[in-house]
Amino acid sequence: MEQFPAEEYALPFFKELGYIRKRCPTCGTYFWTLKPEQETCGEARAEGCAVYSFIDNPPTKRSYTLREMREAFLSFFERHGHTRIKPYPVVARWRDDIYLTHASIIDFQPYVTEGIAPPPANPLVIVQPCIRLVDITNTGPTFGKYVTIFEMGGHHAFNYPDKEVYWKDQTVRYHHAFATEELGIKPEDVTYKEEVWSGGGNAGPCLECIVRGLEVATLVFMQYKVVGDKFVKLPIRTVDTGYGIDRFTWLSQGAPSAFHTIYGNLLDEIFKMTGIGKVDRDLLVKVARVSSLISLDKTANMLEIRRKIAEIVDIEADKLDKVLSPVENAFAVADHTKCLSFILSEGVVPSNIQEGYLARLLFRRVYRLLRMLGITDRLYDVFDMQINYWSEDYPHLKEMRNEIMEILAVEEEKFKETIKRGEVLVKRIAQELKTKGVKKVPVETLTELYDSHGLPPEIVKETAKNEGLNVEVPENFYSLIAERHMQTSKQTEEVKHEKWLENAVTNLPETEMLYYKDQYMKEFEAKVIKVFEGKYIVLDKTCFYPEGGGQPADGGFLIFDGDKAEVVGVQKVGKVIVHEISGEKLPKEGSIVKGAIDWEKRYVLMKSHTATHVVNAAARRVLGQHVWQFGTQKSVENSRLDISHYRRLTREEVQKIEILANEAIFRHIPVEISWMPRTEAEKRYGFRLYQGGAVPGKEIRVVKIGDWEVEACAGTHVQNTGEIGLIKIIHSERIQDGVERLVYSVGINALKDIQKNEELLWRISETLNAPLEKLDKTAEKLVKELKEANAERRRLIKELAVRDSTKAHENTAVFKTEEVGSVKMVLYDFGEDIDVDRMVQTANEIIKRDDTTVTIFYGADEKNARIMILAGKTALEKGVNASEMVKEASKIIGGGGGGRPNFAQGGGTRVEKLQEAVEKAKEILKKQVKHE
């Protein structure tokens, strides 16, 4: 990466205070210090530049709690002209490229940093809860240098070409004043290390702030866009600072670990639960001071790390491991349960996709840690403590307590089922690997088992070991998995287009969107701007709605020169609307055309789109605040809404949602639509706005249905909910783990669906000769009688099978018995009476009497032939394979088949070839049997 020249860091501040620029002989980086005798950069890191000298020796004027440090930071910058901003959610639903908020600058990307929208204040200060799951493996062993959830303090300034707020020099002065004046740290204890920062396509010089070995803040000066391997200057220069509020707190207390300062009594309670008891504090202090010297990179080996630490602190490695392992696991439990509590409190449902995948990863790692500590029964106690502990600062945690606990209960049950199913799967894979001569489970298999089946590598290791296979789990396994799933492309309100279409409309003027000015407009006149590819037309204005946000494009006609062309597709490409028409005749560029939309279709879609918002809000009221729109599609006949939910919807829940939705309709709630600046909309309505995914632009279109629902939405809507008329939920289904689908119809189509159900009930009533009001009782009676009849049938089949089995070993007209080597073959032609249950039952009874037997049962009606082969245990030991016989025999009768070595069946349509197929099975059997 390109390095910045020294003058980028040579600030007036350093010269005024007498800072000296040096180069660290250990790590090679440049740094600024007030101590002439300081030789290294002063950061405690693997290269050995320094150790943590603040532990048991805090440099601040007093000790701070995390809450006190947070307030000290915010208040300091408020006094220095910054506006305090409330923290954003940890789930970054306003972004289409990431799932979780991992830095305070994420709150303002890309819209503020790229100049699309103004910041909520300038300058501003914020303390943002952040989540970085790439550090999940290092959470415990580094004593708090790395955690999955932390609080980042950011004071941000956005410098425009015509407005300079403050830049590098003032940024460093602010940090120095906070550290020395506010916290009382001696100026000579503060070192500034030069670095290059790059991320999210932007870059700039940065300074890392080091105090007694601990990096407590990073001051980034974002001023470049990364193009290839070059830096191109940006018009907006952003001060992007990250103060580790947790680290500053740790620094002020000088505790053995950051976990002691962050969690306090909560950590003590976890220690008590685990039975760890009183930990040797002196030993923890020794280990903490040198823990930073040990590299925990992607190639780290934990055993080797432990040996190095043991050697430094002068203790046996085994003894050190015995003390540290449960402590580090307890650290990780405290961190991970807080992290998961925050994620679940914002409506994330654990699943196998998107942010739900990351929530599930966290839960299963927590469960594994609790299992190692022997306290899985305290799972809910730990989460309850976390919610109580953090609710004072983040009250939404308490509001979501019941939903969090219910989600955890469902997830625990799913995990137990996964482990149970997984043991069978791992055994099968182990057998396959051993057959190939493989003695070690590959890492790729571990990854696949986790991604596809949710099986943690530790569970795989236990089962594989019992099967004689070795499993080496990479120390950073969970970090690798998390890193793969942290960034991705998410659902947005925009539709993606092919590049050639984007190029075709480049430089065309913006199309005036009449469908926003008047959603009830049915006809209009417009000028033709461009005609291309023999079917695409761009107008200067249009009321044809383009496809987007789950709403299909409008249909209709363009009328010109006495001709009429059907509009079969409409797309919005950037700010240009492209109409696709059918027919040979095209309007001329520059001419005036008349447009007429298919109003009946449009009006139904308007009702359906508003209904989607109504149903979504109803579902949230019935099921809980964790419900978010996952996807939607509207159509004329019916529409669908996919929502996040952790279990299958019950009939009662669906009915409640339907009733609530229709109550909203009967209230005739006005639907208000307005364009609002993004920051104003977020401030007024919160991030629930982004139900349909990330919405681009400086301004966003807000659709507000009274006190019922408010969303950012680009679709067309009715003026009040009463126009919808009626909503009927047709059915619900689970489309994937954690996502429920509601299919519903509106207006006259809803009435038609109700009438269809009524018609079905009437037909059933007539068939059963029972009145509607007694239909349920009649059906219950019939089902009961059917069960009794089936039970009697099974009893009779069993009786026939036992009777037949006594004759099977005699060579009769019905059974043909033949000795084939050391096994006995029994043939039975069932003729046209192909009763599979009877065939299986009879074969089992025969084999029960003599397990050297192989039964070959067959039969055929006018259209289909069937063959079924079963083999006893001893017959299998003699080399019999029923599956092999059936596969070859089925080919002869023009079909297919298969199964297991002891049981297989097949069929085909070449009835006349059945006897030939039986002879083929007999021939294969004779080859299989090992003659004694």
PDB file of N, CA and C in Angstrom, residues 19-54:
ATOM      1  N   TYR A  19       7.227  17.404  20.564  1.00  0.00           N
ATOM      2  CA  TYR A  19       7.246  15.986  20.212  1.00  0.00           C
ATOM      3  C   TYR A  19       8.380  15.695  19.235  1.00  0.00           C
ATOM      4  N   ILE A  20       8.991  14.533  19.390  1.00  0.00           N
ATOM      5  CA  ILE A  20      10.102  14.103  18.537  1.00  0.00           C
ATOM      6  C   ILE A  20       9.614  12.953  17.650  1.00  0.00           C
ATOM      7  N   ARG A  21       9.951  12.992  16.364  1.00  0.00           N
ATOM      8  CA  ARG A  21       9.588  11.905  15.453  1.00  0.00           C
ATOM      9  C   ARG A  21      10.717  10.887  15.418  1.00  0.00           C
ATOM     10  N   LYS A  22      10.374   9.625  15.669  1.00  0.00           N
ATOM     11  CA  LYS A  22      11.349   8.545  15.661  1.00  0.00           C
ATOM     12  C   LYS A  22      10.827   7.361  14.861  1.00  0.00           C
ATOM     13  N   ARG A  23      11.726   6.447  14.575  1.00  0.00           N
ATOM     14  CA  ARG A  23      11.309   5.207  13.907  1.00  0.00           C
ATOM     15  C   ARG A  23      11.560   4.029  14.843  1.00  0.00           C
ATOM     16  N   CYS A  24      10.547   3.205  14.998  1.00  0.00           N
ATOM     17  CA  CYS A  24      10.647   2.060  15.904  1.00  0.00           C
ATOM     18  C   CYS A  24      11.555   0.999  15.287  1.00  0.00           C
ATOM     19  N   PRO A  25      12.633   0.618  15.976  1.00  0.00           N
ATOM     20  CA  PRO A  25      13.555  -0.384  15.420  1.00  0.00           C
ATOM     21  C   PRO A  25      12.947  -1.795  15.411  1.00  0.00           C
ATOM     22  N   THR A  26      11.854  -1.982  16.142  1.00  0.00           N
ATOM     23  CA  THR A  26      11.243  -3.316  16.244  1.00  0.00           C
ATOM     24  C   THR A  26      10.215  -3.571  15.151  1.00  0.00           C
ATOM     25  N   CYS A  27       9.254  -2.637  15.001  1.00  0.00           N
ATOM     26  CA  CYS A  27       8.188  -2.840  13.999  1.00  0.00           C
ATOM     27  C   CYS A  27       8.368  -1.980  12.756  1.00  0.00           C
ATOM     28  N   GLY A  28       9.269  -1.000  12.811  1.00  0.00           N
ATOM     29  CA  GLY A  28       9.581  -0.206  11.626  1.00  0.00           C
ATOM     30  C   GLY A  28       8.685   0.999  11.405  1.00  0.00           C
ATOM     31  N   THR A  29       7.701   1.237  12.263  1.00  0.00           N
ATOM     32  CA  THR A  29       6.804   2.374  12.059  1.00  0.00           C
ATOM     33  C   THR A  29       7.375   3.630  12.711  1.00  0.00           C
ATOM     34  N   TYR A  30       6.924   4.802  12.185  1.00  0.00           N
ATOM     35  CA  TYR A  30       7.330   6.083  12.752  1.00  0.00           C
ATOM     36  C   TYR A  30       6.350   6.473  13.850  1.00  0.00           C
ATOM     37  N   PHE A  31       6.863   7.185  14.857  1.00  0.00           N
ATOM     38  CA  PHE A  31       6.012   7.600  15.969  1.00  0.00           C
ATOM     39  C   PHE A  31       6.501   8.922  16.530  1.00  0.00           C
ATOM     40  N   TRP A  32       5.608   9.580  17.309  1.00  0.00           N
ATOM     41  CA  TRP A  32       5.915  10.870  17.919  1.00  0.00           C
ATOM     42  C   TRP A  32       5.853  10.719  19.438  1.00  0.00           C
ATOM     43  N   THR A  33       6.900  11.187  20.115  1.00  0.00           N
ATOM     44  CA  THR A  33       6.978  11.047  21.572  1.00  0.00           C
ATOM     45  C   THR A  33       7.602  12.292  22.207  1.00  0.00           C
ATOM     46  N   LEU A  34       7.249  12.499  23.473  1.00  0.00           N
ATOM     47  CA  LEU A  34       7.866  13.587  24.251  1.00  0.00           C
ATOM     48  C   LEU A  34       9.095  13.108  25.002  1.00  0.00           C
ATOM     49  N   LYS A  35       9.361  11.790  24.965  1.00  0.00           N
ATOM     50  CA  LYS A  35      10.477  11.225  25.719  1.00  0.00           C
ATOM     51  C   LYS A  35      11.664  10.980  24.790  1.00  0.00           C
ATOM     52  N   PRO A  36      12.736  11.726  24.935  1.00  0.00           N
ATOM     53  CA  PRO A  36      13.915  11.506  24.090  1.00  0.00           C
ATOM     54  C   PRO A  36      14.486  10.096  24.237  1.00  0.00           C
ATOM     55  N   GLU A  37      14.303   9.525  25.451  1.00  0.00           N
ATOM     56  CA  GLU A  37      14.880   8.202  25.694  1.00  0.00           C
ATOM     57  C   GLU A  37      14.021   7.056  25.139  1.00  0.00           C
ATOM     58  N   GLN A  38      12.783   7.356  24.675  1.00  0.00           N
ATOM     59  CA  GLN A  38      11.896   6.289  24.177  1.00  0.00           C
ATOM     60  C   GLN A  38      12.424   5.754  22.849  1.00  0.00           C
ATOM     61  N   GLU A  39      12.687   4.458  22.813  1.00  0.00           N
ATOM     62  CA  GLU A  39      13.276   3.863  21.610  1.00  0.00           C
ATOM     63  C   GLU A  39      12.243   3.239  20.679  1.00  0.00           C
ATOM     64  N   THR A  40      11.196   2.624  21.240  1.00  0.00           N
ATOM     65  CA  THR A  40      10.201   1.943  20.401  1.00  0.00           C
ATOM     66  C   THR A  40       8.902   2.752  20.350  1.00  0.00           C
ATOM     67  N   CYS A  41       7.973   2.278  19.502  1.00  0.00           N
ATOM     68  CA  CYS A  41       6.700   2.994  19.325  1.00  0.00           C
ATOM     69  C   CYS A  41       5.838   2.957  20.566  1.00  0.00           C
ATOM     70  N   GLY A  42       6.127   2.039  21.486  1.00  0.00           N
ATOM     71  CA  GLY A  42       5.406   2.003  22.750  1.00  0.00           C
ATOM     72  C   GLY A  42       4.144   1.174  22.754  1.00  0.00           C
ATOM     73  N   GLU A  43       3.782   0.575  21.617  1.00  0.00           N
ATOM     74  CA  GLU A  43       2.565  -0.245  21.594  1.00  0.00           C
ATOM     75  C   GLU A  43       2.901  -1.679  21.958  1.00  0.00           C
ATOM     76  N   ALA A  44       2.102  -2.244  22.852  1.00  0.00           N
ATOM     77  CA  ALA A  44       2.281  -3.644  23.230  1.00  0.00           C
ATOM     78  C   ALA A  44       1.732  -4.505  22.101  1.00  0.00           C
ATOM     79  N   ARG A  45       2.621  -5.186  21.416  1.00  0.00           N
ATOM     80  CA  ARG A  45       2.230  -5.995  20.271  1.00  0.00           C
ATOM     81  C   ARG A  45       3.176  -7.173  20.132  1.00  0.00           C
ATOM     82  N   ALA A  46       2.858  -8.050  19.183  1.00  0.00           N
ATOM     83  CA  ALA A  46       3.601  -9.303  19.043  1.00  0.00           C
ATOM     84  C   ALA A  46       5.084  -9.090  18.777  1.00  0.00           C
ATOM     85  N   GLU A  47       5.423  -7.991  18.084  1.00  0.00           N
ATOM     86  CA  GLU A  47       6.826  -7.759  17.749  1.00  0.00           C
ATOM     87  C   GLU A  47       7.680  -7.457  18.977  1.00  0.00           C
ATOM     88  N   GLY A  48       7.017  -7.152  20.102  1.00  0.00           N
ATOM     89  CA  GLY A  48       7.765  -6.901  21.333  1.00  0.00           C
ATOM     90  C   GLY A  48       8.151  -5.459  21.522  1.00  0.00           C
ATOM     91  N   CYS A  49       7.368  -4.523  20.932  1.00  0.00           N
ATOM     92  CA  CYS A  49       7.698  -3.101  21.066  1.00  0.00           C
ATOM     93  C   CYS A  49       7.536  -2.611  22.509  1.00  0.00           C
ATOM     94  N   ALA A  50       6.594  -3.201  23.240  1.00  0.00           N
ATOM     95  CA  ALA A  50       6.354  -2.786  24.626  1.00  0.00           C
ATOM     96  C   ALA A  50       5.451  -3.819  25.296  1.00  0.00           C
ATOM     97  N   VAL A  51       5.209  -3.634  26.583  1.00  0.00           N
ATOM     98  CA  VAL A  51       4.235  -4.454  27.312  1.00  0.00           C
ATOM     99  C   VAL A  51       3.199  -3.506  27.906  1.00  0.00           C
ATOM    100  N   TYR A  52       2.103  -4.086  28.432  1.00  0.00           N
ATOM    101  CA  TYR A  52       1.094  -3.262  29.090  1.00  0.00           C
ATOM    102  C   TYR A  52       1.629  -2.809  30.448  1.00  0.00           C
ATOM    103  N   SER A  53       2.024  -1.563  30.535  1.00  0.00           N
ATOM    104  CA  SER A  53       2.556  -1.059  31.802  1.00  0.00           C
ATOM    105  C   SER A  53       1.490  -0.340  32.634  1.00  0.00           C
ATOM    106  N   PHE A  54       0.243  -0.284  32.125  1.00  0.00           N
ATOM    107  CA  PHE A  54      -0.829   0.387  32.866  1.00  0.00           C
ATOM    108  C   PHE A  54      -1.521  -0.561  33.849  1.00  0.00           C
TER     109      PHE A  54
END
